[in-house]
Short mmCIF file of C-alpha atoms and ligand atoms in Angstrom, two decimals:
data_model
loop_
_atom_site.label_atom_id
_atom_site.label_comp_id
_atom_site.label_asym_id
_atom_site.label_seq_id
_atom_site.Cartn_x
_atom_site.Cartn_y
_atom_site.Cartn_z
CA MET A 1 17.45 -42.85 155.65
CA SER A 2 19.26 -38.85 154.04
CA THR A 3 17.04 -36.34 152.62
CA PRO A 4 16.06 -37.87 149.42
CA GLU A 5 17.80 -35.70 146.25
CA GLN A 6 14.71 -35.26 144.06
CA TYR A 7 14.51 -35.96 140.07
CA ASP A 8 11.95 -35.65 137.37
CA ALA A 9 13.27 -39.79 136.52
CA ILE A 10 15.36 -41.76 138.10
CA VAL A 11 16.68 -44.91 135.72
CA ILE A 12 17.98 -48.05 137.04
CA GLY A 13 20.33 -49.75 134.93
CA SER A 14 22.71 -47.77 131.73
CA GLY A 15 21.71 -50.43 128.93
CA GLU A 16 19.70 -49.97 125.57
CA ALA A 17 16.71 -49.02 126.97
CA GLY A 18 17.72 -47.10 130.60
CA LYS A 19 20.35 -45.19 128.02
CA TRP A 20 17.64 -43.83 125.70
CA MET A 21 15.10 -43.00 128.42
CA ALA A 22 17.81 -41.20 130.14
CA TRP A 23 19.44 -39.11 127.52
CA THR A 24 15.61 -38.61 125.64
CA LEU A 25 14.11 -37.31 129.39
CA GLY A 26 17.78 -35.35 129.85
CA ALA A 27 17.71 -33.61 126.49
CA GLN A 28 13.75 -32.28 127.19
CA GLY A 29 15.54 -30.51 129.81
CA GLN A 30 13.98 -32.83 132.97
CA ARG A 31 16.63 -33.21 135.69
CA VAL A 32 17.28 -37.25 135.28
CA ILE A 33 19.63 -39.78 136.64
CA ALA A 34 20.92 -43.36 135.52
CA LEU A 35 22.34 -45.77 137.36
CA GLU A 36 24.68 -48.53 136.33
CA ASP A 37 26.24 -51.02 138.37
CA LYS A 38 29.04 -52.48 135.92
CA ARG A 39 29.35 -50.46 132.69
CA ILE A 40 28.25 -47.89 131.19
CA GLY A 41 25.61 -48.89 128.25
CA GLY A 42 24.90 -52.10 129.78
CA ALA A 43 26.00 -55.32 127.59
CA CYS A 44 25.06 -54.52 124.34
CA PRO A 45 28.11 -52.46 123.66
CA ASN A 46 30.75 -53.69 126.44
CA VAL A 47 30.33 -58.13 126.78
CA ALA A 48 27.58 -58.86 124.31
CA CYS A 49 26.50 -58.08 120.82
CA LEU A 50 29.78 -55.88 119.40
CA PRO A 51 32.38 -56.86 121.04
CA SER A 52 30.45 -60.24 120.31
CA LYS A 53 30.02 -59.38 116.55
CA ASN A 54 33.85 -57.81 116.26
CA LEU A 55 35.30 -61.49 117.29
CA VAL A 56 33.36 -63.01 114.59
CA HIS A 57 34.64 -61.19 112.18
CA SER A 58 38.30 -61.68 113.27
CA ALA A 59 36.96 -65.20 113.35
CA LYS A 60 35.55 -64.09 109.52
CA VAL A 61 39.52 -63.14 108.53
CA ALA A 62 40.56 -65.93 110.09
CA SER A 63 38.90 -68.31 107.56
CA PHE A 64 39.39 -66.18 104.59
CA PHE A 65 43.11 -67.05 105.14
CA GLN A 66 42.37 -70.42 105.62
CA ARG A 67 40.39 -70.44 102.58
CA GLY A 68 42.78 -68.70 100.45
CA PRO A 69 44.24 -70.96 97.68
CA GLU A 70 39.82 -70.82 96.97
CA PHE A 71 40.12 -67.52 96.15
CA GLY A 72 44.02 -67.64 93.97
CA ILE A 73 45.52 -66.64 97.12
CA VAL A 74 48.47 -68.53 98.42
CA PRO A 75 48.79 -67.52 102.40
CA GLY A 76 52.44 -67.61 103.87
CA ASP A 77 53.22 -68.19 107.16
CA TRP A 78 50.50 -67.18 108.91
CA HIS A 79 48.74 -67.47 112.84
CA VAL A 80 45.65 -65.92 114.91
CA ASP A 81 46.63 -64.16 117.66
CA MET A 82 44.65 -64.04 120.26
CA ALA A 83 45.80 -60.92 122.16
CA GLY A 84 45.58 -59.03 118.62
CA VAL A 85 41.97 -59.92 118.50
CA ASN A 86 41.44 -58.93 122.44
CA ALA A 87 42.65 -55.83 121.48
CA ARG A 88 40.66 -54.87 118.89
CA ARG A 89 37.67 -55.82 121.47
CA GLN A 90 39.06 -53.90 123.33
CA ARG A 91 39.30 -50.36 121.58
CA LEU A 92 36.08 -51.25 119.79
CA VAL A 93 34.85 -51.33 123.62
CA ASP A 94 36.51 -48.05 125.13
CA HIS A 95 35.03 -46.14 122.35
CA ASN A 96 31.52 -47.40 122.69
CA VAL A 97 32.30 -46.57 126.77
CA GLN A 98 33.62 -42.56 125.22
CA VAL A 99 30.41 -42.31 123.01
CA HIS A 100 28.00 -43.12 125.62
CA LEU A 101 29.47 -40.63 127.89
CA ALA A 102 29.40 -37.78 125.68
CA ASN A 103 26.04 -38.27 125.11
CA PHE A 104 25.20 -38.51 129.08
CA ALA A 105 26.81 -35.43 129.27
CA LYS A 106 25.27 -34.27 125.78
CA SER A 107 21.66 -34.60 127.08
CA HIS A 108 22.43 -33.26 130.28
CA SER A 109 21.51 -36.53 132.15
CA GLU A 110 23.52 -37.75 135.50
CA ILE A 111 25.28 -41.33 135.25
CA VAL A 112 25.70 -42.29 138.55
CA MET A 113 28.35 -45.51 139.06
CA GLY A 114 26.45 -47.96 141.65
CA PHE A 115 24.03 -50.18 142.52
CA GLY A 116 19.97 -49.14 142.92
CA ARG A 117 16.72 -50.44 144.86
CA PHE A 118 13.92 -49.17 146.68
CA VAL A 119 13.82 -48.37 150.21
CA ALA A 120 10.86 -46.83 149.88
CA GLU A 121 7.84 -45.62 147.82
CA ARG A 122 9.42 -43.34 144.55
CA THR A 123 12.41 -43.68 146.85
CA ILE A 124 16.51 -45.45 145.43
CA GLU A 125 19.33 -46.00 147.39
CA VAL A 126 22.21 -45.81 145.47
CA ALA A 127 25.16 -47.57 147.27
CA LEU A 128 27.95 -45.95 145.26
CA ASN A 129 31.07 -47.80 143.50
CA ALA A 130 33.50 -45.52 144.84
CA GLY A 131 31.72 -45.46 148.54
CA GLY A 132 28.81 -44.34 150.39
CA THR A 133 25.17 -43.85 149.34
CA ARG A 134 22.64 -41.44 147.57
CA THR A 135 18.94 -41.27 148.41
CA LEU A 136 16.64 -40.25 145.09
CA ARG A 137 12.90 -39.52 145.16
CA SER A 138 11.25 -39.27 141.30
CA ASP A 139 7.19 -39.87 140.90
CA ARG A 140 8.91 -41.76 137.28
CA ILE A 141 10.99 -44.47 138.05
CA PHE A 142 12.48 -46.89 135.34
CA LEU A 143 13.97 -50.53 136.01
CA ALA A 144 16.44 -51.70 133.11
CA THR A 145 18.36 -53.71 134.61
CA GLY A 146 18.80 -55.87 132.48
CA SER A 147 20.46 -60.19 132.83
CA ARG A 148 23.06 -62.11 133.01
CA ALA A 149 24.10 -65.47 132.27
CA THR A 150 22.53 -68.18 133.89
CA ILE A 151 24.82 -70.95 135.78
CA GLU A 152 22.95 -73.91 136.60
CA PRO A 153 22.96 -75.48 139.51
CA ILE A 154 25.09 -78.63 138.36
CA PRO A 155 26.84 -80.00 140.72
CA GLY A 156 30.50 -78.75 140.28
CA LEU A 157 29.71 -76.59 137.83
CA THR A 158 29.99 -73.21 139.63
CA GLU A 159 33.71 -74.70 140.88
CA SER A 160 34.85 -75.39 137.97
CA LYS A 161 34.84 -71.49 137.41
CA PRO A 162 33.41 -71.85 133.84
CA LEU A 163 33.67 -68.73 131.88
CA THR A 164 30.76 -66.76 130.33
CA HIS A 165 30.49 -64.98 126.85
CA ILE A 166 31.71 -61.92 129.25
CA GLU A 167 35.55 -64.10 129.94
CA ALA A 168 35.04 -65.91 126.51
CA LEU A 169 35.06 -62.36 124.97
CA GLU A 170 38.28 -61.74 127.46
CA LEU A 171 40.73 -64.52 126.20
CA THR A 172 44.26 -63.82 125.15
CA VAL A 173 45.60 -66.96 124.80
CA LEU A 174 43.52 -69.70 122.55
CA PRO A 175 41.43 -73.01 124.67
CA GLU A 176 42.76 -76.30 123.24
CA HIS A 177 39.79 -77.25 123.55
CA LEU A 178 36.60 -75.37 124.73
CA ILE A 179 33.09 -77.23 125.80
CA ILE A 180 30.63 -75.18 125.01
CA VAL A 181 27.07 -75.63 126.96
CA GLY A 182 24.53 -74.57 125.38
CA GLY A 183 23.58 -74.53 121.63
CA GLY A 184 21.43 -70.98 121.63
CA PHE A 185 22.63 -68.81 119.47
CA VAL A 186 25.63 -67.40 122.25
CA GLY A 187 26.68 -70.79 122.05
CA LEU A 188 26.72 -71.08 118.29
CA GLU A 189 28.12 -67.84 117.63
CA PHE A 190 31.45 -68.31 120.22
CA ALA A 191 31.85 -72.15 119.23
CA GLN A 192 32.42 -70.89 115.43
CA ALA A 193 34.69 -68.03 115.98
CA MET A 194 36.85 -69.92 118.85
CA ARG A 195 36.56 -72.91 115.96
CA ARG A 196 37.76 -70.61 113.31
CA PHE A 197 40.46 -69.05 115.33
CA GLY A 198 41.83 -72.71 115.65
CA ALA A 199 40.67 -74.38 118.64
CA ARG A 200 39.25 -77.70 119.20
CA VAL A 201 35.51 -77.18 120.52
CA THR A 202 32.68 -79.62 121.49
CA VAL A 203 29.19 -77.66 121.93
CA VAL A 204 26.70 -79.99 124.43
CA GLU A 205 23.16 -79.42 123.99
CA ARG A 206 20.64 -80.39 126.10
CA ASN A 207 17.93 -80.99 123.06
CA PRO A 208 17.88 -83.15 119.92
CA SER A 209 19.39 -80.69 117.92
CA LEU A 210 21.52 -77.25 117.95
CA ALA A 211 19.08 -73.95 117.78
CA HIS A 212 16.25 -76.45 118.39
CA GLN A 213 13.08 -74.17 117.99
CA GLU A 214 14.41 -73.79 114.39
CA ASP A 215 12.51 -75.21 111.67
CA PRO A 216 14.28 -78.89 110.69
CA ASP A 217 15.72 -77.09 107.70
CA VAL A 218 18.00 -74.59 109.21
CA VAL A 219 18.95 -77.24 112.37
CA GLU A 220 20.09 -79.38 109.05
CA GLY A 221 21.39 -76.56 107.36
CA LEU A 222 23.59 -75.33 111.14
CA GLN A 223 24.15 -79.25 111.62
CA GLN A 224 26.11 -79.09 108.36
CA LEU A 225 27.88 -76.13 108.74
CA PHE A 226 29.21 -77.22 112.01
CA HIS A 227 29.87 -80.47 110.47
CA ASP A 228 32.19 -78.70 108.11
CA ASP A 229 33.52 -75.90 110.11
CA GLY A 230 34.79 -79.18 112.21
CA ILE A 231 32.99 -78.47 115.48
CA GLU A 232 31.52 -81.17 117.07
CA VAL A 233 28.30 -81.54 118.78
CA ILE A 234 26.89 -83.51 121.48
CA ALA A 235 22.89 -83.54 121.50
CA ASP A 236 20.51 -84.94 123.78
CA ALA A 237 23.44 -84.42 126.67
CA GLU A 238 22.32 -84.44 130.52
CA ILE A 239 25.34 -83.41 132.97
CA SER A 240 25.09 -84.64 136.00
CA ARG A 241 28.81 -83.40 137.27
CA VAL A 242 31.68 -81.07 136.93
CA GLU A 243 35.03 -81.57 137.96
CA GLY A 244 38.14 -79.85 137.37
CA LEU A 245 38.86 -76.19 136.57
CA SER A 246 38.05 -74.21 133.39
CA GLY A 247 41.50 -73.21 132.08
CA THR A 248 43.21 -76.18 133.20
CA SER A 249 41.25 -79.08 133.01
CA VAL A 250 37.50 -79.93 132.91
CA SER A 251 35.74 -82.89 132.93
CA LEU A 252 31.63 -82.99 132.56
CA TYR A 253 29.72 -85.73 133.23
CA LEU A 254 27.18 -86.83 130.85
CA GLN A 255 23.71 -88.86 130.53
CA LEU A 256 23.52 -89.86 126.34
CA PRO A 257 20.87 -91.84 125.34
CA SER A 258 23.41 -94.11 124.43
CA GLY A 259 24.35 -94.09 128.14
CA LYS A 260 27.15 -92.33 130.48
CA THR A 261 30.48 -90.73 129.19
CA VAL A 262 32.74 -88.42 130.25
CA LEU A 263 33.86 -85.10 128.10
CA GLN A 264 37.47 -83.52 129.14
CA GLY A 265 38.24 -80.41 128.13
CA SER A 266 40.27 -77.57 128.62
CA HIS A 267 38.24 -74.38 129.19
CA LEU A 268 33.99 -74.14 129.79
CA LEU A 269 32.14 -71.88 128.50
CA VAL A 270 28.36 -72.09 129.60
CA ALA A 271 25.45 -70.15 127.32
CA THR A 272 22.95 -71.92 129.10
CA GLY A 273 20.03 -68.84 128.85
CA ARG A 274 19.72 -65.62 131.13
CA THR A 275 18.76 -64.70 134.50
CA PRO A 276 16.94 -61.06 134.33
CA ASN A 277 18.57 -58.79 137.13
CA THR A 278 15.96 -58.18 139.93
CA GLN A 279 17.22 -59.41 142.93
CA ASN A 280 18.12 -56.91 145.50
CA MET A 281 16.60 -54.45 144.19
CA GLY A 282 13.66 -53.94 147.41
CA LEU A 283 10.93 -55.00 144.87
CA GLU A 284 8.42 -55.99 147.63
CA VAL A 285 9.61 -52.89 149.45
CA VAL A 286 7.29 -50.68 146.60
CA GLY A 287 4.92 -54.22 145.24
CA ILE A 288 6.52 -54.56 142.28
CA LYS A 289 5.80 -58.09 141.28
CA THR A 290 7.98 -60.67 139.31
CA THR A 291 6.96 -63.69 137.58
CA PRO A 292 7.94 -66.85 138.36
CA ALA A 293 11.08 -66.27 136.35
CA GLY A 294 12.11 -63.64 138.25
CA HIS A 295 11.08 -61.07 135.51
CA ILE A 296 9.06 -58.14 136.34
CA GLN A 297 5.16 -58.67 135.55
CA VAL A 298 4.84 -55.74 133.41
CA ASN A 299 1.78 -55.25 131.09
CA ASP A 300 2.16 -54.73 127.55
CA ARG A 301 2.05 -51.11 127.80
CA LEU A 302 5.44 -52.03 130.07
CA GLU A 303 4.04 -50.52 133.54
CA THR A 304 4.96 -52.99 136.45
CA THR A 305 2.58 -53.12 139.45
CA ALA A 306 3.90 -50.02 141.15
CA PRO A 307 2.31 -46.82 140.21
CA GLY A 308 4.60 -44.65 138.30
CA VAL A 309 7.04 -47.84 137.73
CA TRP A 310 8.14 -49.22 134.01
CA ALA A 311 10.43 -51.70 133.48
CA MET A 312 12.02 -52.49 130.03
CA GLY A 313 14.08 -55.15 127.77
CA ASP A 314 15.48 -58.23 129.44
CA CYS A 315 14.35 -57.59 132.84
CA ALA A 316 11.01 -57.41 132.13
CA GLY A 317 11.24 -60.62 130.04
CA SER A 318 11.23 -58.57 126.55
CA PRO A 319 12.71 -61.00 124.03
CA HIS A 320 16.03 -60.68 124.47
CA PHE A 321 17.66 -58.60 121.74
CA THR A 322 18.98 -54.70 121.91
CA HIS A 323 16.23 -54.17 119.37
CA ILE A 324 13.56 -54.87 121.37
CA SER A 325 14.97 -53.15 124.56
CA TYR A 326 15.16 -50.03 122.49
CA ASP A 327 11.32 -50.92 121.03
CA ASP A 328 10.38 -51.07 124.54
CA PHE A 329 11.53 -47.83 125.48
CA ARG A 330 10.15 -46.05 122.86
CA THR A 331 6.89 -47.64 124.04
CA VAL A 332 7.39 -46.31 127.16
CA ARG A 333 8.67 -43.23 125.67
CA ASP A 334 5.42 -42.61 123.40
CA ASN A 335 2.89 -43.41 126.50
CA LEU A 336 4.44 -40.52 127.97
CA GLY A 337 4.34 -38.00 125.44
CA GLY A 338 0.16 -38.78 125.53
CA ALA A 339 0.32 -42.27 122.76
CA ASN A 340 -1.52 -45.94 123.08
CA ARG A 341 1.66 -47.92 122.43
CA THR A 342 1.33 -51.81 123.26
CA THR A 343 4.11 -54.39 123.06
CA ALA A 344 1.05 -56.98 121.83
CA GLY A 345 1.81 -58.18 118.52
CA ARG A 346 5.01 -56.59 117.27
CA GLN A 347 7.64 -57.89 114.53
CA VAL A 348 10.31 -59.50 116.79
CA PRO A 349 12.87 -59.87 114.08
CA PHE A 350 16.06 -61.75 115.14
CA CYS A 351 20.13 -62.89 113.04
CA ALA A 352 22.25 -64.75 114.79
CA PHE A 353 25.62 -63.95 113.48
CA ILE A 354 27.00 -66.84 112.92
CA ASP A 355 28.75 -67.64 109.24
CA PRO A 356 26.52 -67.42 106.94
CA GLU A 357 24.17 -65.62 108.79
CA LEU A 358 20.47 -66.84 110.13
CA ALA A 359 17.68 -64.44 110.20
CA HIS A 360 14.00 -64.60 111.25
CA VAL A 361 10.81 -62.45 110.90
CA GLY A 362 7.36 -63.96 111.69
CA LEU A 363 5.92 -67.33 111.59
CA ARG A 364 8.07 -69.97 111.28
CA GLU A 365 7.05 -72.91 109.29
CA SER A 366 7.07 -75.14 111.86
CA GLU A 367 4.84 -73.05 114.09
CA ALA A 368 2.74 -72.95 110.58
CA LYS A 369 2.07 -76.81 110.96
CA ARG A 370 1.69 -76.93 114.02
CA GLN A 371 -1.01 -74.69 114.53
CA GLY A 372 -2.51 -75.50 111.25
CA ILE A 373 -2.21 -71.92 109.59
CA PRO A 374 -2.80 -73.17 105.88
CA TYR A 375 0.65 -70.78 103.81
CA ARG A 376 1.93 -70.88 100.34
CA LEU A 377 6.09 -71.62 101.23
CA THR A 378 8.45 -70.33 98.78
CA LYS A 379 12.29 -70.85 99.28
CA VAL A 380 15.33 -70.89 97.05
CA SER A 381 19.24 -71.57 97.62
CA MET A 382 22.05 -69.57 98.17
CA GLN A 383 23.17 -71.34 95.05
CA SER A 384 21.01 -69.33 92.76
CA ASN A 385 22.11 -65.85 94.12
CA LEU A 386 24.58 -64.91 91.86
CA ARG A 387 26.26 -62.03 94.10
CA ALA A 388 26.34 -65.61 96.80
CA SER A 389 28.49 -66.88 93.52
CA THR A 390 30.60 -63.94 93.40
CA ILE A 391 32.04 -64.05 96.74
CA SER A 392 32.08 -68.01 97.26
CA GLU A 393 28.94 -67.70 99.55
CA THR A 394 26.54 -70.20 98.16
CA ARG A 395 25.53 -71.94 101.43
CA GLY A 396 21.77 -71.79 102.77
CA PHE A 397 18.62 -70.92 101.17
CA ILE A 398 15.64 -68.49 101.91
CA LYS A 399 12.01 -68.91 102.07
CA ALA A 400 9.02 -67.19 103.27
CA LEU A 401 5.40 -68.16 103.80
CA VAL A 402 2.81 -66.88 102.27
CA SER A 403 -0.74 -66.17 102.74
CA SER A 404 -3.53 -67.54 100.47
CA ASP A 405 -4.64 -63.55 100.35
CA ASP A 406 -0.88 -62.44 99.26
CA ARG A 407 0.48 -61.08 103.04
CA ILE A 408 3.90 -61.95 103.93
CA LEU A 409 3.59 -64.39 107.20
CA GLY A 410 7.18 -65.44 107.45
CA PHE A 411 10.53 -64.67 106.51
CA THR A 412 13.75 -67.11 107.42
CA ALA A 413 16.86 -66.82 105.62
CA PHE A 414 20.55 -68.62 106.19
CA GLY A 415 23.00 -67.67 104.13
CA ALA A 416 25.50 -64.83 103.45
CA ASP A 417 24.58 -61.12 104.83
CA VAL A 418 21.18 -62.02 104.88
CA GLY A 419 20.23 -60.06 108.31
CA GLU A 420 20.38 -57.19 105.80
CA LEU A 421 17.27 -58.20 103.82
CA LEU A 422 15.32 -58.43 106.89
CA PRO A 423 13.74 -54.98 107.27
CA VAL A 424 12.08 -55.35 103.70
CA VAL A 425 10.62 -58.29 104.09
CA GLN A 426 9.46 -56.06 107.96
CA LEU A 427 8.20 -53.05 105.73
CA ALA A 428 6.36 -54.91 103.46
CA MET A 429 4.62 -57.40 106.27
CA SER A 430 3.91 -54.20 108.78
CA ALA A 431 2.84 -52.36 106.00
CA ASN A 432 0.64 -55.58 104.78
CA LEU A 433 1.80 -55.29 101.71
CA PRO A 434 1.43 -57.88 98.93
CA TYR A 435 4.62 -60.25 98.12
CA THR A 436 4.72 -58.94 95.33
CA ALA A 437 5.49 -55.00 95.90
CA ILE A 438 8.76 -56.52 96.43
CA ARG A 439 8.70 -59.08 94.02
CA SER A 440 8.20 -56.33 91.18
CA LEU A 441 11.16 -54.03 93.23
CA ILE A 442 13.80 -53.14 90.48
CA VAL A 443 17.07 -54.25 92.67
CA THR A 444 20.65 -53.18 92.07
CA HIS A 445 22.36 -56.49 90.52
CA PRO A 446 23.92 -57.97 91.79
CA THR A 447 23.16 -57.94 95.35
CA ILE A 448 22.50 -60.52 98.07
CA SER A 449 18.98 -58.42 98.04
CA GLU A 450 18.12 -59.84 94.66
CA GLY A 451 17.16 -62.99 96.24
CA LEU A 452 13.94 -61.81 97.13
CA VAL A 453 12.71 -60.88 93.73
CA THR A 454 14.21 -64.75 93.37
CA LEU A 455 11.89 -65.59 95.92
CA PHE A 456 8.90 -63.55 95.20
CA SER A 457 8.73 -64.89 91.14
CA ALA A 458 8.34 -67.72 93.26
CA VAL A 459 5.65 -68.35 94.81
CA PRO A 460 2.79 -70.57 93.89
CA SER A 461 -0.24 -68.97 92.61
CA LEU A 462 -3.19 -70.24 93.69
CA THR A 463 -5.26 -73.58 92.21
CA PRO A 464 -8.58 -74.83 93.80
CA ASN A 465 -6.55 -76.99 95.69
CA THR A 466 -4.17 -74.61 97.55
CA PRO A 467 -4.02 -73.67 100.11
CA ALA A 468 -4.03 -76.92 101.93
CA PRO A 469 -3.20 -76.03 105.88
CA GLY A 470 0.64 -77.01 106.05
CA GLY A 471 1.71 -75.73 102.98
CA HIS A 472 2.47 -77.94 100.27
C1 FAD B 1 26.86 -62.85 124.29
C2 FAD B 1 25.38 -61.98 124.07
C3 FAD B 1 25.61 -61.33 122.33
C4 FAD B 1 24.23 -60.90 121.73
N1 FAD B 1 24.23 -60.50 120.40
C5 FAD B 1 23.29 -60.13 120.29
C6 FAD B 1 23.09 -59.63 119.09
O1 FAD B 1 23.48 -59.46 118.31
N2 FAD B 1 21.51 -58.46 118.22
C7 FAD B 1 21.01 -58.69 119.70
O2 FAD B 1 19.82 -57.90 119.67
N3 FAD B 1 21.06 -58.90 121.32
C8 FAD B 1 21.80 -59.38 121.74
N4 FAD B 1 22.31 -59.80 122.68
C9 FAD B 1 21.48 -59.50 123.66
C10 FAD B 1 21.14 -58.12 124.11
O3 FAD B 1 22.68 -57.95 124.52
C11 FAD B 1 20.45 -58.09 125.21
O4 FAD B 1 18.77 -58.30 124.67
C12 FAD B 1 20.08 -56.21 125.71
O5 FAD B 1 22.03 -55.58 126.10
C13 FAD B 1 19.55 -56.00 126.60
O6 FAD B 1 19.18 -54.49 126.80
P1 FAD B 1 18.58 -54.18 128.50
O7 FAD B 1 18.22 -52.60 128.43
O8 FAD B 1 17.33 -55.00 129.09
O9 FAD B 1 20.06 -54.33 129.41
P2 FAD B 1 21.36 -54.46 129.93
O10 FAD B 1 22.16 -53.80 128.25
O11 FAD B 1 21.25 -55.67 130.19
O12 FAD B 1 21.73 -53.11 130.51
C14 FAD B 1 21.46 -52.94 131.72
C15 FAD B 1 22.38 -52.86 133.11
O13 FAD B 1 22.12 -52.95 134.23
C16 FAD B 1 22.70 -52.93 135.23
N5 FAD B 1 22.25 -53.31 136.41
C17 FAD B 1 21.30 -53.74 137.29
N6 FAD B 1 20.65 -53.93 138.26
C18 FAD B 1 21.36 -53.11 138.65
C19 FAD B 1 20.96 -51.77 139.95
N7 FAD B 1 19.64 -52.47 140.72
N8 FAD B 1 21.61 -50.92 139.94
C20 FAD B 1 22.43 -49.91 139.08
N9 FAD B 1 22.53 -50.79 137.92
C21 FAD B 1 22.19 -52.17 137.45
C22 FAD B 1 23.45 -53.95 134.87
O14 FAD B 1 24.73 -54.08 135.14
C23 FAD B 1 23.54 -53.54 133.32
O15 FAD B 1 25.03 -52.42 132.79
C24 FAD B 1 23.23 -60.83 122.89
C25 FAD B 1 23.98 -61.23 124.14
C26 FAD B 1 24.87 -61.90 124.53
C27 FAD B 1 25.27 -62.22 126.19
#
């Protein structure tokens, strides 16, 4: 081993959690090095959140062309040019990388392309992408290595060379018939976008429905949306084997409750969850334990089982969202500065960027029922939202669960631009404000946010008989 180069901090992984740690400590004047084996900035700006939302928006534009007559616009000859869609995505990604490089430079934190692994306590060896190795030493090591698409051990699946989100984002030719395995949010966003570009799309889901963890009214709304968009959904499906090659012709052998069937398509996309990037990193060399799922074991301060080593983001098993990776970074940063922050009980908002959006925070109605938590339900249709009417996007609803002492327990919205409603509701929840605080706001007319006033004006009043466990 060469003589280690001494740093104040080593960060492995330049995704959301890692880059913020590197930039922050670097800007404080510490000698910091960040290691990145693939993409500067990690998944979000390169192959996940941002390029997928870029694709979703191109698909929205295509849907406007399809709906032109509804708006009094008579479209002429038009077609989707996937090469153009891809070029727009690439411009965004290239820009993102430049912004990241500038931030590394500005914060005087070093970024090195290569794969890092523990070779001894507090010591990392990096196999440089350009060739050769460097040995680094620090009393503070931050692991933020993220996750990758899971390829399940289904016979023939690997051999069929399926697309993951990475290759699907780079398609320059529209698939004739795209089969998507997995009806979670990644699968749903791709399904709708590709359908709107004109592909035939079939989603194969092993659970009884798409987004099966959501409330029944949400699932019903999603199913109706996909039906109306012309997306085929095969639920309750076990894939026994795969034959063929994605991009040419691929066959899925399915076991359904009704019997066996074979589904044939031109392309296959797998979206069946994430595998943490925690292999071959020498974690065992320094006593860093992992969970049975392969995540790095951390406590609620994101400390690993080795002193001076923290793990953040997807690799630590935190909910897989960029904003959660960012909050992991903030938790560790603040604790380094003497605070006592934990990840326990924090809000985990999310938004699925299908069209219309699905946004949620807090308790779900089905969870409240299961746990016998009393609540009052308020729910309004997007049809009553005047802004939604003006833009002809009246599909969906917003709903909230309210406690007997007027606190908001949970909020779910399925409708146009509803992801933007979350922070207002979150603020009320985190400040422990009663729902009436939102109800009494003067909200600009006509905005989608006005729906919050409508929603919280419709909370059933408490009567001697309410709230019954499970609402009404
Ligand atoms: C298609 C898709 C869409 C998504 N959309 C959203 C969304 O809209 N909103 C949202 O909040 N979340 C979204 N997510 C989830 C989000 O992208 C992730 O939760 C987030 O990027 C995780 O950040 P991270 O910091 O944990 O790691 P990552 O961003 O995964 O970064 C980790 C980096 O570390 C590198 N690395 C790994 N091991 C090593 C090593 N040993 N040495 C050096 N480098 C290493 C990896 O190559 C990677 O670049 C989406 C995910 C996908 C797949």
